[in-house]
PDB file of C-alpha atoms in Angstrom:
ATOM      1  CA  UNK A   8      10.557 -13.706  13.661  1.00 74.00           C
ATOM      2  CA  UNK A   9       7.642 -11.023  13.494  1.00 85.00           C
ATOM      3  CA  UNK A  10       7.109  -8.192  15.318  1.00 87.00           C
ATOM      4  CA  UNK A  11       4.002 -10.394  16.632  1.00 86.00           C
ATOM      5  CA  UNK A  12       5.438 -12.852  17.392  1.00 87.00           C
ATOM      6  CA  UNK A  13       8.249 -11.089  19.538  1.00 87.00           C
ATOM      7  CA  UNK A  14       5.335  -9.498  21.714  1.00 88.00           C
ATOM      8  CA  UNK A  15       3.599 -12.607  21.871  1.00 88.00           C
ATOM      9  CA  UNK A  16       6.507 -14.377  23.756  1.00 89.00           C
ATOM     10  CA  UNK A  17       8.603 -14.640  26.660  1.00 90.00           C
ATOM     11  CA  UNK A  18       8.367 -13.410  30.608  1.00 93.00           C
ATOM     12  CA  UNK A  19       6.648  -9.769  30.003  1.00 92.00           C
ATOM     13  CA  UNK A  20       4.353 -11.175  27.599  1.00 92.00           C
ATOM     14  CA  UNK A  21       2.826 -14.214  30.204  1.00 92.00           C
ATOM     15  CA  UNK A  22       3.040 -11.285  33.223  1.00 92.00           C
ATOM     16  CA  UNK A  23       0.872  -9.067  31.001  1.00 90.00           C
ATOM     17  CA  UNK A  24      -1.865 -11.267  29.927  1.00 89.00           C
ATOM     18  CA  UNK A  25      -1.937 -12.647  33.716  1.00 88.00           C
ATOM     19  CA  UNK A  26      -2.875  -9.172  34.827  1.00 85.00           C
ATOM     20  CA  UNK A  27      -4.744  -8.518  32.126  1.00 84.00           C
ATOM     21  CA  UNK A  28      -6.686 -11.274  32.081  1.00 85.00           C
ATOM     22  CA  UNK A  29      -6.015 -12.030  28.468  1.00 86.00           C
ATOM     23  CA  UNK A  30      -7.834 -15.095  27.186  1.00 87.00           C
ATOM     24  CA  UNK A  31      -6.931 -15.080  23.479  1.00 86.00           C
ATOM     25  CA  UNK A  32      -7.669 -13.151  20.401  1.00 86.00           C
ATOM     26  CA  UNK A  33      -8.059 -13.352  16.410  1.00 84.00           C
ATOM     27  CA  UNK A  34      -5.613 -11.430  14.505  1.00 85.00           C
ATOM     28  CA  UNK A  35      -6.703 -10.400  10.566  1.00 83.00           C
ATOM     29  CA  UNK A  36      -3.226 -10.040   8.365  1.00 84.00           C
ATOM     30  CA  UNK A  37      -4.033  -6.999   6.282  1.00 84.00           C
ATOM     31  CA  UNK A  38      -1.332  -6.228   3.279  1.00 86.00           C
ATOM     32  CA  UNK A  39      -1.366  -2.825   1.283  1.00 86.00           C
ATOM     33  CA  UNK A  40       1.263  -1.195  -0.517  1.00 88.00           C
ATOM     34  CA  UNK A  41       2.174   2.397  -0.359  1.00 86.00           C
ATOM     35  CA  UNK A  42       4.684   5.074  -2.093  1.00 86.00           C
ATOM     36  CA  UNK A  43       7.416   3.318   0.318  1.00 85.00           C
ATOM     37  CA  UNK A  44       6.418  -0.498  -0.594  1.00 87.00           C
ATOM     38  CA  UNK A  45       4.839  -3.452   0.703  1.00 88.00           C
ATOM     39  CA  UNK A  46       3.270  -2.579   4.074  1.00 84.00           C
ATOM     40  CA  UNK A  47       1.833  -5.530   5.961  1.00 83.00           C
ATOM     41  CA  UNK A  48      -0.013  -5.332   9.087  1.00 80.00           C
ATOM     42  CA  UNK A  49      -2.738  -6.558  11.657  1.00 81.00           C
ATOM     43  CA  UNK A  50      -5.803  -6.078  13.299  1.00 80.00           C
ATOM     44  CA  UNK A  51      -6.566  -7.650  16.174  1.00 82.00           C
ATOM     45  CA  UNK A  52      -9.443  -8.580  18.699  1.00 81.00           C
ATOM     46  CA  UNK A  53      -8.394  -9.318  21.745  1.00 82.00           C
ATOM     47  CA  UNK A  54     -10.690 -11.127  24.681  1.00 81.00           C
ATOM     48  CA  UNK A  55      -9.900 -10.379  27.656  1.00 81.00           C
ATOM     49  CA  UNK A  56     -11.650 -11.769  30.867  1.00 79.00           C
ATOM     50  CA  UNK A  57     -14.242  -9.650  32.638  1.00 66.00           C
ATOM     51  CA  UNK A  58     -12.443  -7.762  34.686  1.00 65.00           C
ATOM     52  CA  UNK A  59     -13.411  -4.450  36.835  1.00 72.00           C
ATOM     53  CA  UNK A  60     -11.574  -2.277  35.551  1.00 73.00           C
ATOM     54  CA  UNK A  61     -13.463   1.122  33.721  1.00 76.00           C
ATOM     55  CA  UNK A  62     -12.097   2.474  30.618  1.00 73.00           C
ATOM     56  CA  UNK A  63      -9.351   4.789  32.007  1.00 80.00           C
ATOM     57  CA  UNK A  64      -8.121   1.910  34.523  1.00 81.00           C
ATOM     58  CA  UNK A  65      -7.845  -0.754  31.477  1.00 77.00           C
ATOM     59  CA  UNK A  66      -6.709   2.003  29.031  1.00 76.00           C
ATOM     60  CA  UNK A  67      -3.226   2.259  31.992  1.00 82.00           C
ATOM     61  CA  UNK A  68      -3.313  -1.429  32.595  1.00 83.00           C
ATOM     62  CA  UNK A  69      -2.666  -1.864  29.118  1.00 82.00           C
ATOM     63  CA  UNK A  70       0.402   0.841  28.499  1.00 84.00           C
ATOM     64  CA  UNK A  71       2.656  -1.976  29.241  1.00 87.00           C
ATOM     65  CA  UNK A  72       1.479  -3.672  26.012  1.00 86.00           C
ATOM     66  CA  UNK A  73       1.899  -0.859  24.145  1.00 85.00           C
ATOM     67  CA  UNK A  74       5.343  -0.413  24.763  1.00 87.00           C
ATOM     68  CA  UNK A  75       5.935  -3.846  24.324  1.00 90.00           C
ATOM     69  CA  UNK A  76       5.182  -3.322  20.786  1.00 88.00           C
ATOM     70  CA  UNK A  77       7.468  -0.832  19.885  1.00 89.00           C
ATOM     71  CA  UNK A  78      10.236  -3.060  21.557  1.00 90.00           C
ATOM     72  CA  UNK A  79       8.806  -5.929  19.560  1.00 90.00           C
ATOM     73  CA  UNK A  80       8.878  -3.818  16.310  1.00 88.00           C
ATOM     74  CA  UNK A  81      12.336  -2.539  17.271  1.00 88.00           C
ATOM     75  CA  UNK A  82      13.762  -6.107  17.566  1.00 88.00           C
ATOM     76  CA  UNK A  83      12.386  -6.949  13.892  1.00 87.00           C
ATOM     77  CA  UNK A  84      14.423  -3.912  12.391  1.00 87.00           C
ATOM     78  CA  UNK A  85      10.770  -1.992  12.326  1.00 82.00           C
ATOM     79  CA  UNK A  86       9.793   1.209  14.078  1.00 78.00           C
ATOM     80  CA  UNK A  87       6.412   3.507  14.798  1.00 76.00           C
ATOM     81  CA  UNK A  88       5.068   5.468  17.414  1.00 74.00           C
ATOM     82  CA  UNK A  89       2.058   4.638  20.008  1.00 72.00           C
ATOM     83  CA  UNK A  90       0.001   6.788  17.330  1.00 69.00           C
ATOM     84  CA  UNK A  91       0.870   4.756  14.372  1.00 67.00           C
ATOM     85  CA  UNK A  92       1.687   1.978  14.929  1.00 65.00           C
ATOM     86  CA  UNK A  93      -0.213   0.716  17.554  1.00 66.00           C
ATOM     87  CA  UNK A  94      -4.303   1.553  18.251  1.00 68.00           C
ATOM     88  CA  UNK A  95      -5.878  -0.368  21.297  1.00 65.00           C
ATOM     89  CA  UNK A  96      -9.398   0.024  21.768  1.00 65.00           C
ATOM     90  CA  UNK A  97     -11.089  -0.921  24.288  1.00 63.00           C
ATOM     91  CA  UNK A  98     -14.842  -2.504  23.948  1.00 64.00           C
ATOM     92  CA  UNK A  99     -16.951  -3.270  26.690  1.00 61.00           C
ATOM     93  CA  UNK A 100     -20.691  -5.620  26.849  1.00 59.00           C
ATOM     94  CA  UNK A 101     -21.342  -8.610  25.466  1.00 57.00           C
ATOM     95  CA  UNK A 102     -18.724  -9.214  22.642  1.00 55.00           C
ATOM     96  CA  UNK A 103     -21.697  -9.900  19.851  1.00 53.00           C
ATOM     97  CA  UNK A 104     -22.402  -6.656  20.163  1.00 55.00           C
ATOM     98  CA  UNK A 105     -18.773  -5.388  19.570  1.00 49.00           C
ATOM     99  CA  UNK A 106     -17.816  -8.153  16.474  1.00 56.00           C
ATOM    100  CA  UNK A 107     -21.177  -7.642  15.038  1.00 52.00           C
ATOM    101  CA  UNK A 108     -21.013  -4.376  13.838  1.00 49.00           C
ATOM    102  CA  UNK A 109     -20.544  -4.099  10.644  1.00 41.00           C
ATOM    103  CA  UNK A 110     -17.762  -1.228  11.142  1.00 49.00           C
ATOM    104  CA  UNK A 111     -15.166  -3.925  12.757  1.00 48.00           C
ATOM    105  CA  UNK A 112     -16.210  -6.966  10.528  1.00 49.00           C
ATOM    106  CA  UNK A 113     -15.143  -5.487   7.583  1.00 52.00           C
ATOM    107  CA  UNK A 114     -12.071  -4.307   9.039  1.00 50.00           C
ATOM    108  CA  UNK A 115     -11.231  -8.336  10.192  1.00 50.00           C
ATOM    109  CA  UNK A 116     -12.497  -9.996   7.139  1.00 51.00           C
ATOM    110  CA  UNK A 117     -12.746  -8.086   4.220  1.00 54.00           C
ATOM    111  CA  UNK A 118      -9.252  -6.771   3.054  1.00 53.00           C
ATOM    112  CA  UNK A 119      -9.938  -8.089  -0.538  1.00 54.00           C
ATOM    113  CA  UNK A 120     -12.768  -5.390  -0.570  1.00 58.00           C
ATOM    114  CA  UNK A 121     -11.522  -2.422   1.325  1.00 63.00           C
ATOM    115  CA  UNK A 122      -9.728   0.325  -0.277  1.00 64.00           C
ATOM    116  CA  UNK A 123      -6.272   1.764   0.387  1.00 64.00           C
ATOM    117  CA  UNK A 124      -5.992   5.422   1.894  1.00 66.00           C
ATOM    118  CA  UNK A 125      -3.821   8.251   2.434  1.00 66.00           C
ATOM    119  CA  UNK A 126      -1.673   7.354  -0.502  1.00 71.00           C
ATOM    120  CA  UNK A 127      -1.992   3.239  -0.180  1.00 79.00           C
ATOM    121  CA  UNK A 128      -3.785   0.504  -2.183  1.00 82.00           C
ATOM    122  CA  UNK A 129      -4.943  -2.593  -1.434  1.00 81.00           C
ATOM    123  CA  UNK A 130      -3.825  -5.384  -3.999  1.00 83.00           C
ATOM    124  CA  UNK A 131      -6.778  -5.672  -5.834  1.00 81.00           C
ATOM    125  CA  UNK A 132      -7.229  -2.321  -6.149  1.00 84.00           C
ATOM    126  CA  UNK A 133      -4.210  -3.131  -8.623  1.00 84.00           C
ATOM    127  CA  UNK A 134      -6.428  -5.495 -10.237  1.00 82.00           C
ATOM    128  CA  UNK A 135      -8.940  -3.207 -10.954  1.00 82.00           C
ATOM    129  CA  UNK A 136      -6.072  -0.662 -12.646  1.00 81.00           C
ATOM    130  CA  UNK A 137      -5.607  -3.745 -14.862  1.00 83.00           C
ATOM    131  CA  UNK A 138      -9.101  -4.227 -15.824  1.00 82.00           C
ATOM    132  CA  UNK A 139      -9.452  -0.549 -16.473  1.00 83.00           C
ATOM    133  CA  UNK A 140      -6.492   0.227 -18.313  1.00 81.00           C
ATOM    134  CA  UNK A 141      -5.606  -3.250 -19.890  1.00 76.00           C
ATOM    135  CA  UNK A 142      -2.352  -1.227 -21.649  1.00 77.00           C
ATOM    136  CA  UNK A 143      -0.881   0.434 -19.237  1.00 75.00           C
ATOM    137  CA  UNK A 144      -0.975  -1.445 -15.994  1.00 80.00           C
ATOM    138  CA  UNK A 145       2.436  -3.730 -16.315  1.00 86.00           C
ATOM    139  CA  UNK A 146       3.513  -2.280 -12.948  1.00 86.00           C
ATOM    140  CA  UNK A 147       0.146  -2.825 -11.312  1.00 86.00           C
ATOM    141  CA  UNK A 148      -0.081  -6.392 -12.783  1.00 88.00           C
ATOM    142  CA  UNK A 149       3.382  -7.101 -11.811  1.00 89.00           C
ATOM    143  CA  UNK A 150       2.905  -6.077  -8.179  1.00 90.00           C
ATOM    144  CA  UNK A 151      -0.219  -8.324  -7.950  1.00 89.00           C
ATOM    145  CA  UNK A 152       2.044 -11.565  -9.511  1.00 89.00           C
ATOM    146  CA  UNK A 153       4.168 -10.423  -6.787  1.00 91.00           C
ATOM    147  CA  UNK A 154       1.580 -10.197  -3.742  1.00 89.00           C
ATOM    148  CA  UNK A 155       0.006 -13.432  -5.274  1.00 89.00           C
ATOM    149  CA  UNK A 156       3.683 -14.996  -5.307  1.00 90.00           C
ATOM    150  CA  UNK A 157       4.385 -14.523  -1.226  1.00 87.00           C
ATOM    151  CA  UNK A 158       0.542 -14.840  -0.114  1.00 86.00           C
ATOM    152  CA  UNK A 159      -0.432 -17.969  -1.588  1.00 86.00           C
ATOM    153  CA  UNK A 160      -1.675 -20.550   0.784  1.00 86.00           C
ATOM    154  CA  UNK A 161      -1.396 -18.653   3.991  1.00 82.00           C
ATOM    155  CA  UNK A 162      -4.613 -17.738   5.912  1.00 81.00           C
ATOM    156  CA  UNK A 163      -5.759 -14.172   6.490  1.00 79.00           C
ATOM    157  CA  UNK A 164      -7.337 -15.025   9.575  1.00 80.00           C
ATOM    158  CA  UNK A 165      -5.546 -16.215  13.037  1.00 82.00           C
ATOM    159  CA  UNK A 166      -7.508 -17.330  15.771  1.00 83.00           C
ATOM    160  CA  UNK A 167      -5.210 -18.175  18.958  1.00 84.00           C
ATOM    161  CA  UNK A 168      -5.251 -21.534  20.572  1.00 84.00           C
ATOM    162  CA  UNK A 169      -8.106 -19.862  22.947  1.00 81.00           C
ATOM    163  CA  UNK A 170     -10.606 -19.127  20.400  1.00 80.00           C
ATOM    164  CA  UNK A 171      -9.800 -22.079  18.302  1.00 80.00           C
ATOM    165  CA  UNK A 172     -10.996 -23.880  21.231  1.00 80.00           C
ATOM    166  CA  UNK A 173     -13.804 -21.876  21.712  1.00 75.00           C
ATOM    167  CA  UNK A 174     -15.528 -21.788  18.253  1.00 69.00           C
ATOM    168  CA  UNK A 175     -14.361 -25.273  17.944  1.00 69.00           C
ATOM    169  CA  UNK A 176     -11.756 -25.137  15.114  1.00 60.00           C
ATOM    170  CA  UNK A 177     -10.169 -28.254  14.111  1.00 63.00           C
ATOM    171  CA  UNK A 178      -6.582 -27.457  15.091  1.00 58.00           C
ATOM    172  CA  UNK A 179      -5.829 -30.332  11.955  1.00 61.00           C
ATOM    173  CA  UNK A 180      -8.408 -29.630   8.890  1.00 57.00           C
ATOM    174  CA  UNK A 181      -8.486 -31.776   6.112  1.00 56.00           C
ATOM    175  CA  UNK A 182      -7.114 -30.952   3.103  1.00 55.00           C
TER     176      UNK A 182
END
């Protein structure tokens, strides 16, 4: 089981999004690798029904979650702090506004173009090690076989039941 998937579940989980007002979300798998290995992670929009609350008040209301992460990461074997390892941010208006800036699009949608920091690289940054230094790039080329290997035919993109529904995604495409 994920770390995801262990918040996403069970008693504290369905009390949470009740007082939350949680409708659904999309969740963007993003995978880099640093000087300590693979490091996969997420980014997530949530939706959350218009509620009253002002920035501080749904900042508190959603401590709860945040804890509930680093139990859920805990469970997996994983750790982090609040800091690190989990960044909620709030958005408030009309959610066009929010998802159509071009500062959280790429961050959802375009991890084959981004670029690793502080030390990490994205895989096809390994790619481009390859093209640039055809000789010397057996350990970048073997990494990407590797990322290639495990990622193959899974989606980078998760919308939950919720949004499915509400961009009308076939919950059964064709293949």
């Amino acid at each position: 089981k994920t770390a995801h998937g262990a918040m996403h579940s069970g008693r504290k989980w369905n009390e949470f999004v009740k007082r939350i007002g949680w409708l659904g979300s999309v969740k963007a798998t993003e995978i880099t690798i640093t000087p300590n290995g693979w490091h996969p992670h997420a980014h997530e929009i949530a939706f959350i029904a218009g509620n009253e609350l002002s920035k501080d008040e749904l900042s508190a209301a959603l401590d709860p979650g945040r804890a509930m992460w680093l139990d859920a990461l805990c469970n997996v074997g994983a750790d982090g702090s609040i800091q690190r390892a989990l960044d909620i941010v709030p958005a408030y208006g009309p959610v066009s506004d929010y998802v159509g800036k071009w500062a959280i699009v790429p961050e959802l949608v375009n991890g084959a173009h981004k670029t690793g920091r502080e030390g990490s690289v994205v895989p096809f940054q390994l790619l481009d090690v390859c093209a640039d230094q055809p000789t010397n790039s057996a350990l970048e080329a073997n990494l990407f076989y590797e990322y290639r290997e495990q990622v193959f035919g899974l989606h980078q993109l998760h919308p939950s039941p919720y949004c499915k529904a509400a961009m009308r995604v076939d919950p059964d495409p064709v293949e």
